[in-house]
Amino acid sequence: MTLLPKDRPVPVPVSPSFLWGAATSPHQVEGNNTASDLWALENAPGSPLPDRSGDACDSYHRWREDLDLVCDLGLNAYRFGIEWARVEPVPGHLSRAALAHYRRMIEGCLERGLTPVVTLHHFTSPAWFRHGGGWTGPDGIQRFTDYVRAVRPILDGVPWVCTINEPNMLAMVAARLRHDAPDLVAGALPPPDQGLADALVAAHHAARAELADLDGTASGWTVANQTFQALPGAEAVTEEWAWSRENQFLDAARADDFIGVQAYTRVVIGPDGPVPTDPAARRTQTGWEFYPEALEYAVRHTAGRIPVPILVTENGIATADDGERREYTQRALAGLGRAVADGVDVRGYLHWSLLDNYEWGSWAHTFGLVAVDRQTFRRTVKPSAHWYSDVARSSRLPDDR
Ligand code: BGC
């Protein structure tokens, strides 16, 4: 992998329609997602997860405040999700109140001039779905399609819909849990069960078909770009490694309206597989290598693989040092600028995350532009958010110096 020398005109201007935003997911911010599979796992006796989501950031009630924060920062887009377990807590019984809630959120975005980017499935499913066999169960794909059909009427006016978030991560984590696979090198996961990968692709295509005649709505899915980098001589191994864990999910999006790119760090591959990160390397709170250039690599890789417009639907860093968040984001955006200057079709950047939220089992990893007091839910905007706000208002992807 070669990153281009820093000889591009900087900062790189972007079009006025470029989305500058921040992202969240329902389970991570809403609180009390009691009908979901993850809630069941978090609250099971002897749960392997150290922390419960509990009230999370109480965004189910405080979403107006969250939208106002995004607006006040001068951003123009907000990515959030609709929670299937709230819309259909019992199979076949839809909650009209939950649908009305999410419609109010969509209208809340539109009223504030924010472009809503709506995710239909972000890791969590209703507990009943999992008990019934999940995606590979006898009626898994049909169940998801029915849910998408139920949600469709409230999506009027939503320009960007993500069907399933990080199907590759879902399938790899499931493979690890199911087969009790050993922990590989940090950041590397076992290949997904191919049956589950195929079911997710089929569910995505069925969801896209459901949404096809929604006027003005682009649909796609978001893929965890893992930035697999081959050491000399390990190109073939890397290709094999990347195909099952990432590229097959990109290929499945070839006919989509857009592809969501999500990038955080990299995995270096040698002839025997992933190479442990240098113990001296700088790491983030999650233990991942500090590698902001992952975003540039990810958008170039994606653009080279499928001819589909790119929306960066996630990128960010878990750190307690907000100066480090700024440094990471500045370098990531500078890399994005180099790719854009070279003609990669990028339509927007949605920072992960708006809030310090529930990081899948832990409250210790803080990705937010905005801190949230765990007792009072009071939001405090961090300096990095003000810096990002200035970048967004300038309509330019910054230099990294
Ligand atoms: C997920 C987010 C998660 C983030 C940081 C992505 O895999 O979509 O839900 O919080 O990465 O780990």
mmCIF file of C-alpha atoms and ligand atoms in Angstrom:
data_model
loop_
_atom_site.group_PDB
_atom_site.id
_atom_site.type_symbol
_atom_site.label_atom_id
_atom_site.label_comp_id
_atom_site.label_asym_id
_atom_site.label_seq_id
_atom_site.Cartn_x
_atom_site.Cartn_y
_atom_site.Cartn_z
ATOM 1 C CA MET A 1 0.000 0.000 0.000
ATOM 2 C CA THR A 2 1.369 3.386 -0.917
ATOM 3 C CA LEU A 3 -0.049 6.583 0.436
ATOM 4 C CA LEU A 4 0.465 9.476 -1.890
ATOM 5 C CA PRO A 5 3.063 12.054 -0.996
ATOM 6 C CA LYS A 6 1.622 15.136 0.615
ATOM 7 C CA ASP A 7 1.913 17.241 -2.517
ATOM 8 C CA ARG A 8 -1.783 17.878 -3.186
ATOM 9 C CA PRO A 9 -3.382 21.312 -3.024
ATOM 10 C CA VAL A 10 -4.570 21.663 0.535
ATOM 11 C CA PRO A 11 -6.999 22.183 2.062
ATOM 12 C CA VAL A 12 -9.193 20.365 -0.473
ATOM 13 C CA PRO A 13 -12.526 22.099 -1.175
ATOM 14 C CA VAL A 14 -15.688 19.978 -1.206
ATOM 15 C CA SER A 15 -19.057 20.679 -2.765
ATOM 16 C CA PRO A 16 -21.722 22.566 -0.786
ATOM 17 C CA SER A 17 -23.796 19.369 -0.730
ATOM 18 C CA PHE A 18 -21.005 17.453 1.063
ATOM 19 C CA LEU A 19 -22.368 15.981 4.286
ATOM 20 C CA TRP A 20 -20.543 16.976 7.443
ATOM 21 C CA GLY A 21 -22.039 15.134 10.340
ATOM 22 C CA ALA A 22 -21.830 12.875 13.319
ATOM 23 C CA ALA A 23 -23.205 9.409 13.916
ATOM 24 C CA THR A 24 -24.797 7.292 16.648
ATOM 25 C CA SER A 25 -26.631 3.974 16.828
ATOM 26 C CA PRO A 26 -29.820 3.296 18.770
ATOM 27 C CA HIS A 27 -28.625 0.705 21.267
ATOM 28 C CA GLN A 28 -25.525 2.732 22.087
ATOM 29 C CA VAL A 29 -27.340 5.964 22.979
ATOM 30 C CA GLU A 30 -31.069 5.450 23.525
ATOM 31 C CA GLY A 31 -31.155 3.456 26.764
ATOM 32 C CA ASN A 32 -33.426 0.654 27.961
ATOM 33 C CA ASN A 33 -33.558 -1.261 24.712
ATOM 34 C CA THR A 34 -35.215 -4.012 26.698
ATOM 35 C CA ALA A 35 -36.619 -6.167 23.886
ATOM 36 C CA SER A 36 -33.259 -6.542 22.155
ATOM 37 C CA ASP A 37 -30.921 -9.516 22.057
ATOM 38 C CA LEU A 38 -28.030 -7.502 23.445
ATOM 39 C CA TRP A 39 -30.029 -6.277 26.422
ATOM 40 C CA ALA A 40 -30.755 -9.936 27.194
ATOM 41 C CA LEU A 41 -27.052 -10.773 26.994
ATOM 42 C CA GLU A 42 -25.971 -7.762 29.094
ATOM 43 C CA ASN A 43 -28.436 -8.659 31.828
ATOM 44 C CA ALA A 44 -28.006 -12.433 31.843
ATOM 45 C CA PRO A 45 -26.481 -13.817 35.054
ATOM 46 C CA GLY A 46 -22.724 -14.154 34.492
ATOM 47 C CA SER A 47 -22.845 -12.025 31.353
ATOM 48 C CA PRO A 48 -19.445 -11.812 29.626
ATOM 49 C CA LEU A 49 -20.015 -8.084 29.073
ATOM 50 C CA PRO A 50 -18.435 -5.938 31.799
ATOM 51 C CA ASP A 51 -20.933 -3.054 31.575
ATOM 52 C CA ARG A 52 -24.676 -2.824 30.878
ATOM 53 C CA SER A 53 -26.105 -0.240 28.484
ATOM 54 C CA GLY A 54 -28.786 0.682 31.045
ATOM 55 C CA ASP A 55 -30.097 4.193 30.424
ATOM 56 C CA ALA A 56 -27.243 4.747 27.933
ATOM 57 C CA CYS A 57 -27.290 8.478 27.024
ATOM 58 C CA ASP A 58 -31.087 8.612 27.365
ATOM 59 C CA SER A 59 -31.230 9.779 23.758
ATOM 60 C CA TYR A 60 -34.597 8.089 23.319
ATOM 61 C CA HIS A 61 -35.915 11.066 25.281
ATOM 62 C CA ARG A 62 -33.144 13.623 24.673
ATOM 63 C CA TRP A 63 -32.898 13.308 20.890
ATOM 64 C CA ARG A 64 -33.991 16.935 20.365
ATOM 65 C CA GLU A 65 -31.062 18.088 22.470
ATOM 66 C CA ASP A 66 -28.760 15.845 20.425
ATOM 67 C CA LEU A 67 -30.035 17.269 17.134
ATOM 68 C CA ASP A 68 -29.603 20.814 18.486
ATOM 69 C CA LEU A 69 -25.985 20.004 19.363
ATOM 70 C CA VAL A 70 -25.324 18.809 15.807
ATOM 71 C CA CYS A 71 -26.991 21.931 14.448
ATOM 72 C CA ASP A 72 -25.184 24.332 16.772
ATOM 73 C CA LEU A 73 -21.875 22.867 15.635
ATOM 74 C CA GLY A 74 -22.742 23.935 12.097
ATOM 75 C CA LEU A 75 -22.891 20.345 10.856
ATOM 76 C CA ASN A 76 -25.487 19.454 8.227
ATOM 77 C CA ALA A 77 -26.100 15.729 8.765
ATOM 78 C CA TYR A 78 -26.921 13.281 11.520
ATOM 79 C CA ARG A 79 -26.707 9.513 11.257
ATOM 80 C CA PHE A 80 -28.905 7.613 13.679
ATOM 81 C CA GLY A 81 -30.706 4.304 13.669
ATOM 82 C CA ILE A 82 -34.158 2.835 13.986
ATOM 83 C CA GLU A 83 -34.268 0.035 16.550
ATOM 84 C CA TRP A 84 -36.052 -3.060 15.257
ATOM 85 C CA ALA A 85 -36.610 -4.357 18.806
ATOM 86 C CA ARG A 86 -38.649 -1.247 19.622
ATOM 87 C CA VAL A 87 -40.609 -1.239 16.373
ATOM 88 C CA GLU A 88 -41.440 -4.956 16.613
ATOM 89 C CA PRO A 89 -40.913 -6.030 20.240
ATOM 90 C CA VAL A 90 -43.104 -9.093 19.680
ATOM 91 C CA PRO A 91 -43.093 -10.880 16.318
ATOM 92 C CA GLY A 92 -45.730 -9.448 14.005
ATOM 93 C CA HIS A 93 -46.887 -6.777 16.507
ATOM 94 C CA LEU A 94 -45.699 -3.364 15.477
ATOM 95 C CA SER A 95 -45.396 -0.489 17.896
ATOM 96 C CA ARG A 96 -47.072 2.501 16.270
ATOM 97 C CA ALA A 97 -45.667 4.664 19.052
ATOM 98 C CA ALA A 98 -42.099 3.611 18.212
ATOM 99 C CA LEU A 99 -42.646 4.276 14.502
ATOM 100 C CA ALA A 100 -44.108 7.703 15.356
ATOM 101 C CA HIS A 101 -41.082 8.392 17.566
ATOM 102 C CA TYR A 102 -38.631 7.741 14.749
ATOM 103 C CA ARG A 103 -40.758 9.747 12.316
ATOM 104 C CA ARG A 104 -40.556 12.670 14.743
ATOM 105 C CA MET A 105 -36.767 12.305 14.771
ATOM 106 C CA ILE A 106 -36.638 12.369 10.967
ATOM 107 C CA GLU A 107 -38.855 15.454 10.917
ATOM 108 C CA GLY A 108 -36.742 16.970 13.692
ATOM 109 C CA CYS A 109 -33.701 16.659 11.425
ATOM 110 C CA LEU A 110 -35.493 18.103 8.408
ATOM 111 C CA GLU A 111 -36.869 21.049 10.421
ATOM 112 C CA ARG A 112 -33.343 21.896 11.557
ATOM 113 C CA GLY A 113 -31.878 21.614 8.068
ATOM 114 C CA LEU A 114 -30.031 18.413 8.976
ATOM 115 C CA THR A 115 -29.840 15.605 6.433
ATOM 116 C CA PRO A 116 -30.957 12.401 8.161
ATOM 117 C CA VAL A 117 -28.873 9.307 7.412
ATOM 118 C CA VAL A 118 -30.924 6.445 8.823
ATOM 119 C CA THR A 119 -29.663 2.950 9.675
ATOM 120 C CA LEU A 120 -32.246 0.171 9.842
ATOM 121 C CA HIS A 121 -30.133 -2.413 11.651
ATOM 122 C CA HIS A 122 -27.083 -1.570 13.766
ATOM 123 C CA PHE A 123 -25.907 -4.839 15.372
ATOM 124 C CA THR A 124 -28.935 -5.402 17.647
ATOM 125 C CA SER A 125 -32.024 -7.465 16.784
ATOM 126 C CA PRO A 126 -35.169 -8.254 18.745
ATOM 127 C CA ALA A 127 -34.483 -11.062 21.226
ATOM 128 C CA TRP A 128 -37.245 -13.141 19.593
ATOM 129 C CA PHE A 129 -35.433 -12.928 16.235
ATOM 130 C CA ARG A 130 -32.283 -14.424 17.699
ATOM 131 C CA HIS A 131 -34.256 -17.159 19.509
ATOM 132 C CA GLY A 132 -35.951 -18.041 16.233
ATOM 133 C CA GLY A 133 -32.611 -18.684 14.532
ATOM 134 C CA GLY A 134 -31.718 -15.146 13.443
ATOM 135 C CA TRP A 135 -30.607 -14.388 9.890
ATOM 136 C CA THR A 136 -30.059 -18.018 8.972
ATOM 137 C CA GLY A 137 -33.262 -19.222 10.657
ATOM 138 C CA PRO A 138 -36.098 -20.565 8.519
ATOM 139 C CA ASP A 139 -37.772 -17.168 8.061
ATOM 140 C CA GLY A 140 -34.901 -14.826 9.029
ATOM 141 C CA ILE A 141 -34.693 -12.892 5.785
ATOM 142 C CA GLN A 142 -38.469 -12.642 5.515
ATOM 143 C CA ARG A 143 -38.702 -11.290 9.080
ATOM 144 C CA PHE A 144 -36.170 -8.570 8.336
ATOM 145 C CA THR A 145 -37.899 -7.715 5.066
ATOM 146 C CA ASP A 146 -41.248 -7.420 6.886
ATOM 147 C CA TYR A 147 -39.623 -5.023 9.343
ATOM 148 C CA VAL A 148 -38.184 -2.915 6.523
ATOM 149 C CA ARG A 149 -41.647 -2.819 4.889
ATOM 150 C CA ALA A 150 -43.123 -1.625 8.192
ATOM 151 C CA VAL A 151 -40.549 1.153 8.494
ATOM 152 C CA ARG A 152 -40.705 2.244 4.859
ATOM 153 C CA PRO A 153 -43.641 4.685 5.257
ATOM 154 C CA ILE A 154 -41.785 6.773 7.833
ATOM 155 C CA LEU A 155 -38.720 7.145 5.603
ATOM 156 C CA ASP A 156 -40.310 9.744 3.364
ATOM 157 C CA GLY A 157 -37.794 12.573 2.895
ATOM 158 C CA VAL A 158 -34.774 10.540 4.072
ATOM 159 C CA PRO A 159 -32.088 10.796 1.373
ATOM 160 C CA TRP A 160 -29.745 8.112 2.756
ATOM 161 C CA VAL A 161 -30.768 4.765 4.234
ATOM 162 C CA CYS A 162 -28.239 2.194 5.478
ATOM 163 C CA THR A 163 -29.894 -1.227 5.586
ATOM 164 C CA ILE A 164 -27.462 -3.210 7.762
ATOM 165 C CA ASN A 165 -24.473 -1.801 9.624
ATOM 166 C CA GLU A 166 -21.182 -3.665 9.214
ATOM 167 C CA PRO A 167 -22.554 -7.031 8.079
ATOM 168 C CA ASN A 168 -18.966 -8.267 7.938
ATOM 169 C CA MET A 169 -18.402 -7.450 11.610
ATOM 170 C CA LEU A 170 -21.731 -9.077 12.539
ATOM 171 C CA ALA A 171 -20.747 -12.239 10.696
ATOM 172 C CA MET A 172 -17.197 -12.348 12.076
ATOM 173 C CA VAL A 173 -18.242 -11.760 15.670
ATOM 174 C CA ALA A 174 -20.933 -14.429 15.320
ATOM 175 C CA ALA A 175 -18.311 -16.851 14.016
ATOM 176 C CA ARG A 176 -16.090 -16.118 16.974
ATOM 177 C CA LEU A 177 -18.899 -16.597 19.498
ATOM 178 C CA ARG A 178 -20.305 -19.684 17.819
ATOM 179 C CA HIS A 179 -17.079 -21.551 17.364
ATOM 180 C CA ASP A 180 -15.363 -20.222 20.440
ATOM 181 C CA ALA A 181 -12.577 -19.209 18.085
ATOM 182 C CA PRO A 182 -9.364 -18.088 19.723
ATOM 183 C CA ASP A 183 -8.567 -14.406 19.873
ATOM 184 C CA LEU A 184 -6.412 -13.636 16.896
ATOM 185 C CA VAL A 185 -4.045 -10.728 16.713
ATOM 186 C CA ALA A 186 -5.838 -7.608 18.041
ATOM 187 C CA GLY A 187 -8.169 -6.207 15.431
ATOM 188 C CA ALA A 188 -8.256 -9.431 13.428
ATOM 189 C CA LEU A 189 -11.240 -11.748 13.577
ATOM 190 C CA PRO A 190 -11.971 -15.228 12.227
ATOM 191 C CA PRO A 191 -13.634 -15.426 8.819
ATOM 192 C CA PRO A 192 -17.409 -15.236 8.934
ATOM 193 C CA ASP A 193 -19.632 -18.254 8.619
ATOM 194 C CA GLN A 194 -20.266 -18.183 4.905
ATOM 195 C CA GLY A 195 -23.911 -19.160 5.470
ATOM 196 C CA LEU A 196 -24.429 -16.115 7.653
ATOM 197 C CA ALA A 197 -22.568 -13.860 5.217
ATOM 198 C CA ASP A 198 -24.805 -15.095 2.380
ATOM 199 C CA ALA A 199 -27.947 -14.565 4.477
ATOM 200 C CA LEU A 200 -26.917 -10.986 5.282
ATOM 201 C CA VAL A 201 -26.304 -10.257 1.601
ATOM 202 C CA ALA A 202 -29.720 -11.699 0.733
ATOM 203 C CA ALA A 203 -31.378 -9.670 3.515
ATOM 204 C CA HIS A 204 -29.684 -6.510 2.262
ATOM 205 C CA HIS A 205 -30.811 -7.091 -1.305
ATOM 206 C CA ALA A 206 -34.367 -7.819 -0.129
ATOM 207 C CA ALA A 207 -34.349 -4.603 1.926
ATOM 208 C CA ARG A 208 -33.090 -2.598 -1.066
ATOM 209 C CA ALA A 209 -35.923 -4.009 -3.162
ATOM 210 C CA GLU A 210 -38.424 -2.884 -0.501
ATOM 211 C CA LEU A 211 -37.005 0.639 -0.599
ATOM 212 C CA ALA A 212 -36.553 0.818 -4.375
ATOM 213 C CA ASP A 213 -39.561 2.990 -5.178
ATOM 214 C CA LEU A 214 -39.021 5.518 -2.390
ATOM 215 C CA ASP A 215 -38.489 8.768 -4.240
ATOM 216 C CA GLY A 216 -35.245 10.527 -3.440
ATOM 217 C CA THR A 217 -33.922 7.804 -1.131
ATOM 218 C CA ALA A 218 -30.528 6.258 -1.790
ATOM 219 C CA SER A 219 -29.985 2.924 -0.078
ATOM 220 C CA GLY A 220 -26.849 0.978 0.656
ATOM 221 C CA TRP A 221 -25.061 -0.690 3.527
ATOM 222 C CA THR A 222 -22.007 0.152 5.598
ATOM 223 C CA VAL A 223 -18.919 -2.050 5.678
ATOM 224 C CA ALA A 224 -16.195 -2.216 8.326
ATOM 225 C CA ASN A 225 -13.091 -1.432 6.284
ATOM 226 C CA GLN A 226 -10.243 -3.105 8.061
ATOM 227 C CA THR A 227 -7.363 -1.762 5.982
ATOM 228 C CA PHE A 228 -5.614 -5.053 5.365
ATOM 229 C CA GLN A 229 -2.054 -4.195 4.358
ATOM 230 C CA ALA A 230 0.198 -6.834 2.836
ATOM 231 C CA LEU A 231 3.825 -7.143 3.797
ATOM 232 C CA PRO A 232 6.050 -7.938 0.798
ATOM 233 C CA GLY A 233 5.335 -11.476 -0.364
ATOM 234 C CA ALA A 234 2.020 -11.698 1.498
ATOM 235 C CA GLU A 235 -0.200 -10.290 -1.273
ATOM 236 C CA ALA A 236 -2.029 -13.549 -2.001
ATOM 237 C CA VAL A 237 -2.633 -14.328 1.682
ATOM 238 C CA THR A 238 -3.907 -10.794 2.190
ATOM 239 C CA GLU A 239 -6.270 -11.057 -0.757
ATOM 240 C CA GLU A 240 -7.707 -14.280 0.656
ATOM 241 C CA TRP A 241 -7.922 -12.794 4.140
ATOM 242 C CA ALA A 242 -9.644 -9.634 2.885
ATOM 243 C CA TRP A 243 -12.085 -11.375 0.574
ATOM 244 C CA SER A 244 -13.990 -13.241 3.251
ATOM 245 C CA ARG A 245 -13.837 -10.452 5.844
ATOM 246 C CA GLU A 246 -14.488 -7.409 3.697
ATOM 247 C CA ASN A 247 -14.396 -7.622 -0.077
ATOM 248 C CA GLN A 248 -17.315 -9.986 -0.573
ATOM 249 C CA PHE A 249 -19.472 -7.448 1.317
ATOM 250 C CA LEU A 250 -18.231 -4.632 -0.910
ATOM 251 C CA ASP A 251 -18.878 -6.715 -4.019
ATOM 252 C CA ALA A 252 -22.458 -7.288 -2.839
ATOM 253 C CA ALA A 253 -22.939 -3.497 -2.948
ATOM 254 C CA ARG A 254 -21.902 -3.136 -6.582
ATOM 255 C CA ALA A 255 -25.441 -2.191 -7.682
ATOM 256 C CA ASP A 256 -26.238 -0.061 -4.617
ATOM 257 C CA ASP A 257 -26.855 3.686 -4.619
ATOM 258 C CA PHE A 258 -23.908 4.259 -2.263
ATOM 259 C CA ILE A 259 -21.501 2.440 0.011
ATOM 260 C CA GLY A 260 -20.841 3.397 3.632
ATOM 261 C CA VAL A 261 -17.136 3.318 4.503
ATOM 262 C CA GLN A 262 -16.204 2.876 8.176
ATOM 263 C CA ALA A 263 -12.539 2.931 9.099
ATOM 264 C CA TYR A 264 -10.591 3.127 12.352
ATOM 265 C CA THR A 265 -7.291 1.238 12.158
ATOM 266 C CA ARG A 266 -5.380 -1.314 10.081
ATOM 267 C CA VAL A 267 -4.416 -4.973 10.085
ATOM 268 C CA VAL A 268 -0.993 -5.818 8.655
ATOM 269 C CA ILE A 269 -0.778 -9.260 7.033
ATOM 270 C CA GLY A 270 2.358 -11.341 6.647
ATOM 271 C CA PRO A 271 2.799 -14.733 4.965
ATOM 272 C CA ASP A 272 1.272 -16.465 8.029
ATOM 273 C CA GLY A 273 -1.606 -14.055 8.583
ATOM 274 C CA PRO A 274 -1.970 -10.956 10.730
ATOM 275 C CA VAL A 275 1.181 -9.595 12.259
ATOM 276 C CA PRO A 276 1.029 -8.387 15.875
ATOM 277 C CA THR A 277 1.140 -4.625 16.214
ATOM 278 C CA ASP A 278 4.523 -3.341 17.315
ATOM 279 C CA PRO A 279 4.377 -3.170 21.141
ATOM 280 C CA ALA A 280 5.843 0.337 20.894
ATOM 281 C CA ALA A 281 3.067 1.542 18.567
ATOM 282 C CA ARG A 282 0.666 4.177 19.770
ATOM 283 C CA ARG A 283 -2.727 2.687 20.628
ATOM 284 C CA THR A 284 -6.217 3.942 21.329
ATOM 285 C CA GLN A 285 -8.404 3.022 24.322
ATOM 286 C CA THR A 286 -9.722 0.010 22.407
ATOM 287 C CA GLY A 287 -6.177 -1.308 21.976
ATOM 288 C CA TRP A 288 -6.210 -0.587 18.237
ATOM 289 C CA GLU A 289 -3.173 0.930 16.585
ATOM 290 C CA PHE A 290 -3.453 4.729 16.236
ATOM 291 C CA TYR A 291 -3.610 4.863 12.447
ATOM 292 C CA PRO A 292 -5.660 7.750 11.052
ATOM 293 C CA GLU A 293 -4.466 6.987 7.501
ATOM 294 C CA ALA A 294 -6.857 4.004 7.592
ATOM 295 C CA LEU A 295 -9.577 6.261 6.229
ATOM 296 C CA GLU A 296 -7.650 7.238 3.115
ATOM 297 C CA TYR A 297 -6.717 3.637 2.535
ATOM 298 C CA ALA A 298 -10.331 2.502 3.032
ATOM 299 C CA VAL A 299 -11.902 4.949 0.590
ATOM 300 C CA ARG A 300 -9.264 4.243 -2.057
ATOM 301 C CA HIS A 301 -9.678 0.507 -1.579
ATOM 302 C CA THR A 302 -13.472 0.737 -1.778
ATOM 303 C CA ALA A 303 -13.421 3.013 -4.827
ATOM 304 C CA GLY A 304 -10.992 0.671 -6.544
ATOM 305 C CA ARG A 305 -13.289 -2.276 -5.939
ATOM 306 C CA ILE A 306 -16.801 -0.967 -6.718
ATOM 307 C CA PRO A 307 -17.995 1.976 -8.829
ATOM 308 C CA VAL A 308 -20.353 3.372 -6.209
ATOM 309 C CA PRO A 309 -20.427 6.812 -4.486
ATOM 310 C CA ILE A 310 -18.911 6.709 -1.014
ATOM 311 C CA LEU A 311 -20.299 8.117 2.190
ATOM 312 C CA VAL A 312 -17.952 7.892 5.166
ATOM 313 C CA THR A 313 -20.509 6.707 7.691
ATOM 314 C CA GLU A 314 -18.035 6.219 10.589
ATOM 315 C CA ASN A 315 -14.522 7.277 11.520
ATOM 316 C CA GLY A 316 -13.181 8.304 14.894
ATOM 317 C CA ILE A 317 -11.106 7.352 17.892
ATOM 318 C CA ALA A 318 -11.626 6.102 21.438
ATOM 319 C CA THR A 319 -9.489 8.330 23.599
ATOM 320 C CA ALA A 320 -9.642 10.194 26.886
ATOM 321 C CA ASP A 321 -7.332 12.841 25.390
ATOM 322 C CA ASP A 322 -9.450 15.183 23.324
ATOM 323 C CA GLY A 323 -6.353 16.725 21.702
ATOM 324 C CA GLU A 324 -5.597 13.274 20.366
ATOM 325 C CA ARG A 325 -9.123 13.101 18.905
ATOM 326 C CA ARG A 326 -8.456 16.306 17.023
ATOM 327 C CA GLU A 327 -5.069 15.056 15.795
ATOM 328 C CA TYR A 328 -6.547 11.748 14.638
ATOM 329 C CA THR A 329 -9.474 13.403 12.887
ATOM 330 C CA GLN A 330 -7.310 16.035 11.230
ATOM 331 C CA ARG A 331 -4.999 13.375 9.814
ATOM 332 C CA ALA A 332 -7.931 11.189 8.746
ATOM 333 C CA LEU A 333 -9.622 14.126 6.985
ATOM 334 C CA ALA A 334 -6.363 15.146 5.317
ATOM 335 C CA GLY A 335 -6.100 11.619 3.923
ATOM 336 C CA LEU A 336 -9.702 11.826 2.765
ATOM 337 C CA GLY A 337 -8.795 15.107 1.049
ATOM 338 C CA ARG A 338 -5.941 13.430 -0.830
ATOM 339 C CA ALA A 339 -8.336 10.757 -2.083
ATOM 340 C CA VAL A 340 -10.957 13.357 -3.076
ATOM 341 C CA ALA A 341 -8.299 15.420 -4.881
ATOM 342 C CA ASP A 342 -7.494 12.278 -6.854
ATOM 343 C CA GLY A 343 -11.124 11.947 -7.924
ATOM 344 C CA VAL A 344 -12.566 9.478 -5.412
ATOM 345 C CA ASP A 345 -16.311 10.195 -5.243
ATOM 346 C CA VAL A 346 -16.905 10.905 -1.541
ATOM 347 C CA ARG A 347 -20.261 12.483 -0.634
ATOM 348 C CA GLY A 348 -19.754 13.116 3.055
ATOM 349 C CA TYR A 349 -18.065 12.402 6.371
ATOM 350 C CA LEU A 350 -19.968 11.382 9.507
ATOM 351 C CA HIS A 351 -17.762 11.323 12.571
ATOM 352 C CA TRP A 352 -18.115 8.465 15.047
ATOM 353 C CA SER A 353 -19.461 9.443 17.400
ATOM 354 C CA LEU A 354 -21.565 12.407 18.412
ATOM 355 C CA LEU A 355 -21.675 11.218 22.035
ATOM 356 C CA ASP A 356 -19.560 9.234 24.462
ATOM 357 C CA ASN A 357 -21.798 6.214 24.203
ATOM 358 C CA TYR A 358 -22.086 2.539 25.135
ATOM 359 C CA GLU A 359 -19.250 0.774 23.340
ATOM 360 C CA TRP A 360 -20.717 -2.732 23.127
ATOM 361 C CA GLY A 361 -20.070 -3.934 26.660
ATOM 362 C CA SER A 362 -18.077 -1.004 27.968
ATOM 363 C CA TRP A 363 -18.442 2.602 29.045
ATOM 364 C CA ALA A 364 -14.665 2.976 29.234
ATOM 365 C CA HIS A 365 -14.065 3.698 25.543
ATOM 366 C CA THR A 366 -14.985 7.276 24.720
ATOM 367 C CA PHE A 367 -15.462 8.061 21.013
ATOM 368 C CA GLY A 368 -17.603 11.184 21.470
ATOM 369 C CA LEU A 369 -17.288 14.747 20.262
ATOM 370 C CA VAL A 370 -19.573 15.414 23.197
ATOM 371 C CA ALA A 371 -19.190 14.031 26.732
ATOM 372 C CA VAL A 372 -22.240 12.725 28.578
ATOM 373 C CA ASP A 373 -22.513 12.725 32.363
ATOM 374 C CA ARG A 374 -23.554 9.192 33.326
ATOM 375 C CA GLN A 375 -25.712 10.406 36.232
ATOM 376 C CA THR A 376 -27.402 13.517 34.871
ATOM 377 C CA PHE A 377 -27.042 12.891 31.109
ATOM 378 C CA ARG A 378 -25.754 16.441 30.796
ATOM 379 C CA ARG A 379 -23.948 16.918 27.491
ATOM 380 C CA THR A 380 -20.648 18.838 27.304
ATOM 381 C CA VAL A 381 -19.215 19.738 23.925
ATOM 382 C CA LYS A 382 -15.487 18.946 23.704
ATOM 383 C CA PRO A 383 -12.883 21.240 22.084
ATOM 384 C CA SER A 384 -12.401 18.702 19.264
ATOM 385 C CA ALA A 385 -16.050 19.252 18.314
ATOM 386 C CA HIS A 386 -15.451 22.991 17.984
ATOM 387 C CA TRP A 387 -12.407 22.301 15.840
ATOM 388 C CA TYR A 388 -14.456 19.914 13.653
ATOM 389 C CA SER A 389 -17.184 22.534 13.455
ATOM 390 C CA ASP A 390 -14.699 25.073 12.027
ATOM 391 C CA VAL A 391 -13.533 22.530 9.456
ATOM 392 C CA ALA A 392 -17.120 21.779 8.410
ATOM 393 C CA ARG A 393 -17.988 25.456 8.128
ATOM 394 C CA SER A 394 -14.930 26.005 5.901
ATOM 395 C CA SER A 395 -16.176 23.375 3.397
ATOM 396 C CA ARG A 396 -12.598 22.180 3.035
ATOM 397 C CA LEU A 397 -10.871 18.967 3.999
ATOM 398 C CA PRO A 398 -7.938 20.151 6.091
ATOM 399 C CA ASP A 399 -4.216 19.866 5.762
ATOM 400 C CA ASP A 400 -2.626 17.578 8.344
ATOM 401 C CA ARG A 401 0.064 19.997 9.446
HETATM 402 C C1 BGC B 1 -19.637 0.213 14.927
HETATM 403 C C2 BGC B 1 -19.962 1.138 16.087
HETATM 404 C C3 BGC B 1 -18.832 1.085 17.094
HETATM 405 C C4 BGC B 1 -17.579 1.593 16.423
HETATM 406 C C5 BGC B 1 -16.362 1.643 17.336
HETATM 407 C C6 BGC B 1 -18.206 0.247 14.485
HETATM 408 O O1 BGC B 1 -17.786 -1.063 14.352
HETATM 409 O O2 BGC B 1 -20.538 0.399 13.875
HETATM 410 O O3 BGC B 1 -21.183 0.742 16.630
HETATM 411 O O4 BGC B 1 -19.128 1.792 18.254
HETATM 412 O O5 BGC B 1 -17.252 0.787 15.325
HETATM 413 O O6 BGC B 1 -16.028 0.385 17.801
#
